[in-house]
């Protein structure tokens, strides 16, 4: 409490009592008669940090009653209490957890890579399945090339070398956007494919659920969306469990199988007659082999995660990331090779109806339908779900970066109450859910769309690096061997891109190839729009207050309280002579009655009555406005609308159509300022109830 | 051209140059050097009738380019050029045309009344069809009673005695609303039933079209909607043709049939086996007879049209209307009786699949499938279509009257470019089209819903008259016999109402009995809402300009041109100290940069920065507004929003969400005036293109 001389600072002086800082002074009486103090008071809802700087106190702005409060409670229960920006965690990760975070997406592909190759080969008959193992080795060679190239990327971009960044950095905007479009589609497909594969792992174990696979997948996506809107921390230890569980169970299974195979004890798979009958209609042409190879190259999805995430590693970041990348590659290759090897040895035939996965067949063959079998299926499904989750992390983050570069709407940059990129998360779940519905949750149908984005992104970033080394050939020492490594990378990945695009074109790759240019064009247009916005130079209404001479037009239907509020406001913001009431009518008699009322109420404000012979209201009003703007080119037009705000939605049907139509039409009149003077019917109803 | 001394009336004196009448004076040079005149100029778009009274010149306000122009051309081509209110025709009608206008609806019922009775009776077996003729006589007796009562109505309400008017006048609002609800449902069903019956007449002649009957009916409704939006004149002579064609062909057919029957030459109907097999599963209980009677009482639909339309007759109106009513009753009774008589004599059995109407069977039996048969079918279909059209006239007119009494939204009162009640016409065609789809265009399924509304309306108006005579028993001489006539009327119609309601309850009458109270409640609520509106007494913002002390809040995201326009407008409508810019942010550093810019640009306008730790923008802004309103209770709050108006709809996705969210949220803040200062991106684009 600040005591002051009340006579010196008069308590109701406008400087203090009306400060927009919400600080004001009030006079309080002291304990002795005649004592008066001036107290500096502050508002209970805001804390004033400095003059002109406020912070709302906790809980301010939350709905205090009714539906809003219920909705807020539900939202809090589902996605949690809001987090402040300062609460963001910036935790670094070691190699063990790093593997869990960045390798999940890639290693999870091992659950279906072998199977997808076999499904292609089996189209040429069961005998063609003998090509599974050679093709596996071919894919692993490509993987090796990409991983070696990526080691260079990690070293070159320790701040995180996403394909978008590397490509825009070295090859320009178009290449960057191509990489971005490829990555965005890739993330969407990661969710669709991984969730579908996770559901397939579950329905393999519980065939009764097979017909509900789309519904199950959608529930999983919804659950994942909520988790991500809550802003789950991928650095949490819970994230490490699934991959190590999967590695342990699968490597155990494969070790046991290999032992059986080497000792000659591996059982032969007895394919049901319908499995055999479902296959083998096409000749084993080169196209089919290429398609099988393309399907297998799904093995490379998720490899880019490590090089994107270098800054998340503990120092030495580059070295830790490189070791993680190599470990990931070795583990993946081992599992992939192991599954292909045992499948081939056991004479596995995939199920043409997609009711059971090959991995499930292998596990069932080796260990029977016991606890270990269910453990394998559970670990697989869990890992795949977590793999989908990496896309829930990557997509919104990339979309946020693109929005920051003005290639996507700004809303993708906005982080919600829990610091999650709300728009990105919801967009991802909607699009991937739609894909699952369209493709009926079939991994095999989705695969042709999947791989192409991955390889386009690889090609872009490798090409970017080749360009970079060539550019830096004067200054950088080791540019020669680097250009060789990345040159090999770009050759291999571009060849695979072409193989995937051509061989899978009619199976669905065309969709991605059509969609990508559309996405690129869209992002380019968005940027153009924002740039146009930033280059605004000519104002529509004056930029200096003294240049504004308001000419105020008030459409009048009658002289009820809402209309009189509007006229009063109009007169308050200008002089009476610059206000005009406009009444459009097809009934001259009633109009003259209105004029009499008007002249009695507002003797100094003109009223213009427009007779509309065709009964149209907004048309003549807008024409009049145009005419007025033309005859008063130096004035700033202001239309003051009396607006009724109904207390129930259905009441909107009963009136306001004219006001609404006018408001919409005025949107297309440049330079017209529209002021709505509201009247709330709810208030009126409350007042009536209380009186 | 008015010459005047330029020095005496300075050409740019504000009184003249800025008159809102669009009249201004401009200086023109004369032919000799130094000559100057002041010319009174008027705007090319408006004609000034008197000071303050303008009329737009023809064509003003029509879109001059692009999509709007195309849409206008299409609308003109479909519904015609606009008509002025003065162009309304007020033509009186004689007895010949009067019969055509007012009797079409009623007489068209003869096309299906016999058949619907027979369909009910046949449920108890073909033998039960012998009751057709007695039931026909019973229905005709009811008709006679109603017509006699209606003669009294005509005499009592020569200005048009609709059930709604008579019931509200004598029994109060609830009875009036009951009659109104009954009439509205009745009109809808008139369209649905008549169009279905018209299509049945056509598909009887061309059975191949039977499966498309719903589609045909919808096309007919669409066509009729367009015709009525064009505002067809029911007084046109074209309207008289169908009924006289129908009367001639049907009476001719019946005369020929009766001659054959009396001379013993009437052929016996050979019912196909499937016709016989389709019937006769129920016992002939009283309920079934009552149902047949209820079906037959559809014969009374449309009777009320004459008493509604008395003022349209040439003088002596009452006498002409009464003669028309009696003529209508006699003609209807003759046809109804004739069809029932010949059907009974010939042993007609209705077709259980509703593929052929009984009238078609009768015509085919009597004259074979020759030209006269097709003439009968054509005349029937045409008359039924015109009968539907009477509902297109009655429904919008009644809805307009109800809207005038504030029981329906005002838009029902609005007459479009062609003087037609657009909303009523479109509502009627939508609801009746929906009914036809739901009931698959079956007359028999629709009938149970139809008659009940008619009889409720009759009962209400007859009861109203009984009440009236009792009230006027002192002053009115002939009250005794009038009370007897209308008392008989109300007894008969109320008994029939109960018969229809009970016997047809489960067949569909329940829908009407549920719908009517809903309609009544809705109309009552609408009236209540409008009354609440008219009783507004307490303003939200002051009604006198000098009571308004604006406190203007401008939300600021950056200091681009749109924001600076808004600040300038804010400062122009108040003093600098009463304006405050508000910037909500979670980024204190950027915010301080903005503050520096702001202080350089607006040294005398305060900027308040609100740090929003949870990144929410509108929440803290609205809380601040609340706080400001609380600390400045005597000020009028004005929020000035910089608003970007994009040139393409998709650009709305790129921004404006915050402005939009704020605008919506501000709707729930009573007493806050919202002014939008627009910036049109299209303008900017044009400017760029031209520069």
Short mmCIF file of C-alpha atoms in Angstrom, two decimals, chain B residues 402-630:
data_model
loop_
_atom_site.label_atom_id
_atom_site.label_comp_id
_atom_site.label_asym_id
_atom_site.label_seq_id
_atom_site.Cartn_x
_atom_site.Cartn_y
_atom_site.Cartn_z
CA UNK B 402 -48.20 -17.01 -40.69
CA UNK B 403 -44.87 -15.21 -41.08
CA UNK B 404 -46.73 -11.90 -41.06
CA UNK B 405 -48.29 -13.01 -37.76
CA UNK B 406 -44.73 -13.88 -36.59
CA UNK B 407 -45.40 -17.63 -36.40
CA UNK B 408 -42.89 -18.47 -39.10
CA UNK B 409 -39.49 -16.97 -39.99
CA UNK B 410 -39.79 -13.65 -41.79
CA UNK B 411 -38.17 -15.05 -44.90
CA UNK B 412 -41.51 -16.76 -45.72
CA UNK B 413 -42.93 -13.29 -46.12
CA UNK B 414 -40.31 -12.16 -48.56
CA UNK B 415 -41.31 -12.19 -52.21
CA UNK B 416 -38.55 -12.86 -54.70
CA UNK B 417 -37.75 -11.16 -57.97
CA UNK B 418 -40.88 -12.58 -59.61
CA UNK B 419 -43.19 -11.74 -56.68
CA UNK B 420 -43.33 -15.41 -55.66
CA UNK B 421 -42.84 -16.49 -52.05
CA UNK B 422 -39.50 -18.12 -52.74
CA UNK B 423 -38.90 -19.75 -49.35
CA UNK B 424 -42.40 -21.22 -49.14
CA UNK B 425 -42.21 -22.68 -52.64
CA UNK B 426 -38.82 -24.25 -52.07
CA UNK B 427 -39.76 -25.59 -48.63
CA UNK B 428 -42.91 -27.18 -50.06
CA UNK B 429 -41.10 -28.86 -52.93
CA UNK B 430 -38.33 -30.17 -50.68
CA UNK B 431 -40.66 -31.64 -48.06
CA UNK B 432 -43.09 -33.14 -50.56
CA UNK B 433 -40.23 -34.53 -52.64
CA UNK B 434 -38.84 -36.14 -49.51
CA UNK B 435 -42.25 -37.68 -48.76
CA UNK B 436 -42.44 -39.15 -52.25
CA UNK B 437 -39.00 -40.68 -51.83
CA UNK B 438 -39.84 -42.07 -48.38
CA UNK B 439 -43.18 -43.53 -49.50
CA UNK B 440 -41.79 -44.67 -52.86
CA UNK B 441 -44.43 -42.67 -54.71
CA UNK B 442 -47.29 -44.91 -53.52
CA UNK B 443 -50.65 -43.13 -53.26
CA UNK B 444 -52.02 -45.88 -51.02
CA UNK B 445 -49.17 -45.45 -48.52
CA UNK B 446 -49.57 -41.67 -48.44
CA UNK B 447 -53.36 -41.57 -48.06
CA UNK B 448 -53.45 -42.39 -44.30
CA UNK B 449 -51.40 -39.25 -43.65
CA UNK B 450 -53.45 -37.09 -45.96
CA UNK B 451 -57.06 -36.93 -44.82
CA UNK B 452 -56.45 -36.26 -41.15
CA UNK B 453 -55.10 -32.75 -41.67
CA UNK B 454 -58.05 -31.83 -43.88
CA UNK B 455 -60.58 -32.90 -41.27
CA UNK B 456 -58.80 -31.25 -38.37
CA UNK B 457 -58.86 -27.98 -40.32
CA UNK B 458 -62.59 -28.43 -41.13
CA UNK B 459 -63.38 -29.19 -37.50
CA UNK B 460 -61.50 -26.13 -36.31
CA UNK B 461 -63.23 -23.72 -38.67
CA UNK B 462 -66.71 -25.21 -38.11
CA UNK B 463 -66.19 -25.12 -34.35
CA UNK B 464 -65.04 -21.54 -34.69
CA UNK B 465 -68.27 -20.62 -36.43
CA UNK B 466 -70.42 -22.38 -33.82
CA UNK B 467 -68.64 -20.37 -31.18
CA UNK B 468 -69.13 -17.23 -33.22
CA UNK B 469 -72.89 -17.69 -33.60
CA UNK B 470 -73.22 -18.38 -29.92
CA UNK B 471 -71.27 -15.25 -29.10
CA UNK B 472 -73.35 -13.17 -31.53
CA UNK B 473 -76.68 -14.70 -30.54
CA UNK B 474 -77.91 -11.32 -29.21
CA UNK B 475 -77.07 -9.28 -32.30
CA UNK B 476 -77.24 -11.73 -35.21
CA UNK B 477 -80.69 -12.73 -36.38
CA UNK B 478 -80.35 -16.11 -38.10
CA UNK B 479 -77.94 -17.51 -35.48
CA UNK B 480 -80.15 -20.47 -34.66
CA UNK B 481 -80.19 -22.18 -38.04
CA UNK B 482 -76.57 -21.23 -38.61
CA UNK B 483 -75.55 -22.85 -35.35
CA UNK B 484 -77.46 -25.96 -36.42
CA UNK B 485 -75.72 -26.12 -39.79
CA UNK B 486 -72.25 -25.51 -38.43
CA UNK B 487 -73.00 -27.68 -35.41
CA UNK B 488 -73.85 -30.53 -37.78
CA UNK B 489 -70.67 -29.68 -39.66
CA UNK B 490 -68.48 -29.83 -36.59
CA UNK B 491 -70.09 -33.08 -35.38
CA UNK B 492 -69.65 -34.83 -38.71
CA UNK B 493 -66.11 -33.60 -39.34
CA UNK B 494 -64.94 -34.30 -35.79
CA UNK B 495 -66.36 -37.83 -35.97
CA UNK B 496 -64.60 -38.37 -39.29
CA UNK B 497 -61.38 -36.94 -37.76
CA UNK B 498 -61.57 -39.52 -34.99
CA UNK B 499 -62.38 -42.31 -37.44
CA UNK B 500 -59.42 -41.40 -39.61
CA UNK B 501 -57.07 -40.92 -36.66
CA UNK B 502 -57.99 -44.21 -34.99
CA UNK B 503 -58.45 -46.47 -37.99
CA UNK B 504 -55.36 -45.21 -39.79
CA UNK B 505 -53.24 -44.60 -36.72
CA UNK B 506 -50.78 -47.42 -37.29
CA UNK B 507 -50.85 -47.02 -41.06
CA UNK B 508 -49.26 -43.58 -40.81
CA UNK B 509 -51.73 -41.15 -39.26
CA UNK B 510 -49.55 -41.25 -36.14
CA UNK B 511 -46.86 -39.36 -38.03
CA UNK B 512 -49.17 -36.43 -38.60
CA UNK B 513 -50.48 -36.63 -35.04
CA UNK B 514 -46.91 -36.45 -33.75
CA UNK B 515 -45.81 -33.81 -36.23
CA UNK B 516 -48.67 -31.40 -35.63
CA UNK B 517 -47.94 -30.63 -31.96
CA UNK B 518 -44.28 -30.22 -32.91
CA UNK B 519 -45.25 -27.73 -35.61
CA UNK B 520 -47.57 -25.90 -33.23
CA UNK B 521 -44.89 -25.67 -30.56
CA UNK B 522 -42.38 -24.49 -33.13
CA UNK B 523 -44.68 -21.72 -34.38
CA UNK B 524 -45.41 -20.69 -30.83
CA UNK B 525 -41.70 -20.53 -30.00
CA UNK B 526 -40.98 -18.49 -33.11
CA UNK B 527 -43.65 -15.97 -32.14
CA UNK B 528 -42.24 -15.85 -28.63
CA UNK B 529 -38.79 -15.14 -30.01
CA UNK B 530 -40.00 -12.28 -32.18
CA UNK B 531 -41.99 -10.84 -29.30
CA UNK B 532 -38.92 -10.97 -27.09
CA UNK B 533 -37.12 -9.11 -29.84
CA UNK B 534 -39.74 -6.41 -30.01
CA UNK B 535 -39.71 -5.93 -26.27
CA UNK B 536 -36.01 -5.09 -26.12
CA UNK B 537 -35.67 -2.28 -23.64
CA UNK B 538 -32.13 -2.19 -22.29
CA UNK B 539 -29.37 -1.21 -24.71
CA UNK B 540 -25.94 -2.85 -24.56
CA UNK B 541 -24.10 0.17 -25.83
CA UNK B 542 -25.33 3.73 -25.29
CA UNK B 543 -28.13 5.15 -27.45
CA UNK B 544 -26.77 8.69 -27.39
CA UNK B 545 -23.52 9.52 -29.22
CA UNK B 546 -22.25 11.73 -26.41
CA UNK B 547 -22.58 8.85 -23.93
CA UNK B 548 -20.17 6.81 -26.02
CA UNK B 549 -16.55 7.06 -24.92
CA UNK B 550 -14.85 4.53 -27.17
CA UNK B 551 -11.98 2.51 -25.76
CA UNK B 552 -10.37 0.87 -28.74
CA UNK B 553 -8.36 -2.33 -28.60
CA UNK B 554 -6.34 -3.43 -31.63
CA UNK B 555 -4.89 -6.95 -31.59
CA UNK B 556 -1.48 -6.75 -33.24
CA UNK B 557 0.52 -9.64 -34.68
CA UNK B 558 3.01 -7.51 -36.58
CA UNK B 559 3.26 -4.00 -37.96
CA UNK B 560 2.39 -4.75 -41.57
CA UNK B 561 0.14 -2.54 -43.65
CA UNK B 562 -3.11 -4.25 -42.54
CA UNK B 563 -2.23 -3.70 -38.87
CA UNK B 564 -1.26 -0.08 -39.49
CA UNK B 565 -4.57 0.56 -41.28
CA UNK B 566 -6.36 -0.78 -38.20
CA UNK B 567 -4.36 1.37 -35.77
CA UNK B 568 -5.00 4.47 -37.87
CA UNK B 569 -8.73 3.80 -37.91
CA UNK B 570 -8.67 3.15 -34.16
CA UNK B 571 -6.93 6.44 -33.49
CA UNK B 572 -9.26 8.25 -35.90
CA UNK B 573 -12.39 7.22 -34.01
CA UNK B 574 -11.06 8.10 -30.55
CA UNK B 575 -8.15 9.86 -28.90
CA UNK B 576 -4.69 8.30 -28.92
CA UNK B 577 -4.77 7.62 -25.21
CA UNK B 578 -7.92 5.57 -25.55
CA UNK B 579 -6.40 3.23 -28.08
CA UNK B 580 -4.30 0.28 -27.01
CA UNK B 581 -2.45 -2.19 -29.17
CA UNK B 582 -2.35 -5.71 -27.73
CA UNK B 583 0.26 -8.23 -28.73
CA UNK B 584 -0.08 -11.76 -27.33
CA UNK B 585 3.07 -13.82 -27.61
CA UNK B 586 5.10 -16.69 -26.19
CA UNK B 587 8.30 -15.18 -27.52
CA UNK B 588 9.45 -12.27 -25.38
CA UNK B 589 12.40 -11.38 -27.58
CA UNK B 590 10.48 -10.87 -30.81
CA UNK B 591 7.85 -9.03 -28.78
CA UNK B 592 10.37 -6.48 -27.60
CA UNK B 593 11.43 -5.93 -31.20
CA UNK B 594 7.81 -5.25 -32.04
CA UNK B 595 7.59 -2.81 -29.13
CA UNK B 596 10.51 -0.80 -30.49
CA UNK B 597 8.88 -0.59 -33.91
CA UNK B 598 5.58 0.36 -32.30
CA UNK B 599 7.03 3.09 -30.13
CA UNK B 600 8.78 4.60 -33.12
CA UNK B 601 5.56 4.57 -35.14
CA UNK B 602 3.03 5.46 -32.45
CA UNK B 603 4.75 7.34 -29.63
CA UNK B 604 1.47 8.34 -28.02
CA UNK B 605 -0.46 5.05 -28.28
CA UNK B 606 0.27 2.45 -25.59
CA UNK B 607 1.14 -1.13 -26.55
CA UNK B 608 0.41 -3.91 -24.08
CA UNK B 609 2.31 -7.13 -24.57
CA UNK B 610 0.75 -10.19 -22.98
CA UNK B 611 3.01 -13.15 -22.46
CA UNK B 612 1.02 -16.31 -23.00
CA UNK B 613 3.00 -19.17 -21.51
CA UNK B 614 0.68 -21.77 -23.04
CA UNK B 615 0.87 -20.23 -26.52
CA UNK B 616 -2.88 -19.65 -26.64
CA UNK B 617 -3.70 -16.34 -28.33
CA UNK B 618 -7.40 -15.64 -28.09
CA UNK B 619 -7.76 -16.76 -24.46
CA UNK B 620 -5.44 -14.13 -22.92
CA UNK B 621 -6.70 -11.49 -25.35
CA UNK B 622 -10.30 -12.01 -24.27
CA UNK B 623 -9.33 -12.07 -20.61
CA UNK B 624 -7.54 -8.77 -21.09
CA UNK B 625 -10.61 -7.36 -22.75
CA UNK B 626 -12.73 -8.50 -19.82
CA UNK B 627 -10.34 -6.88 -17.38
CA UNK B 628 -10.37 -3.65 -19.36
CA UNK B 629 -14.16 -3.61 -19.44
CA UNK B 630 -14.20 -4.16 -15.72
#
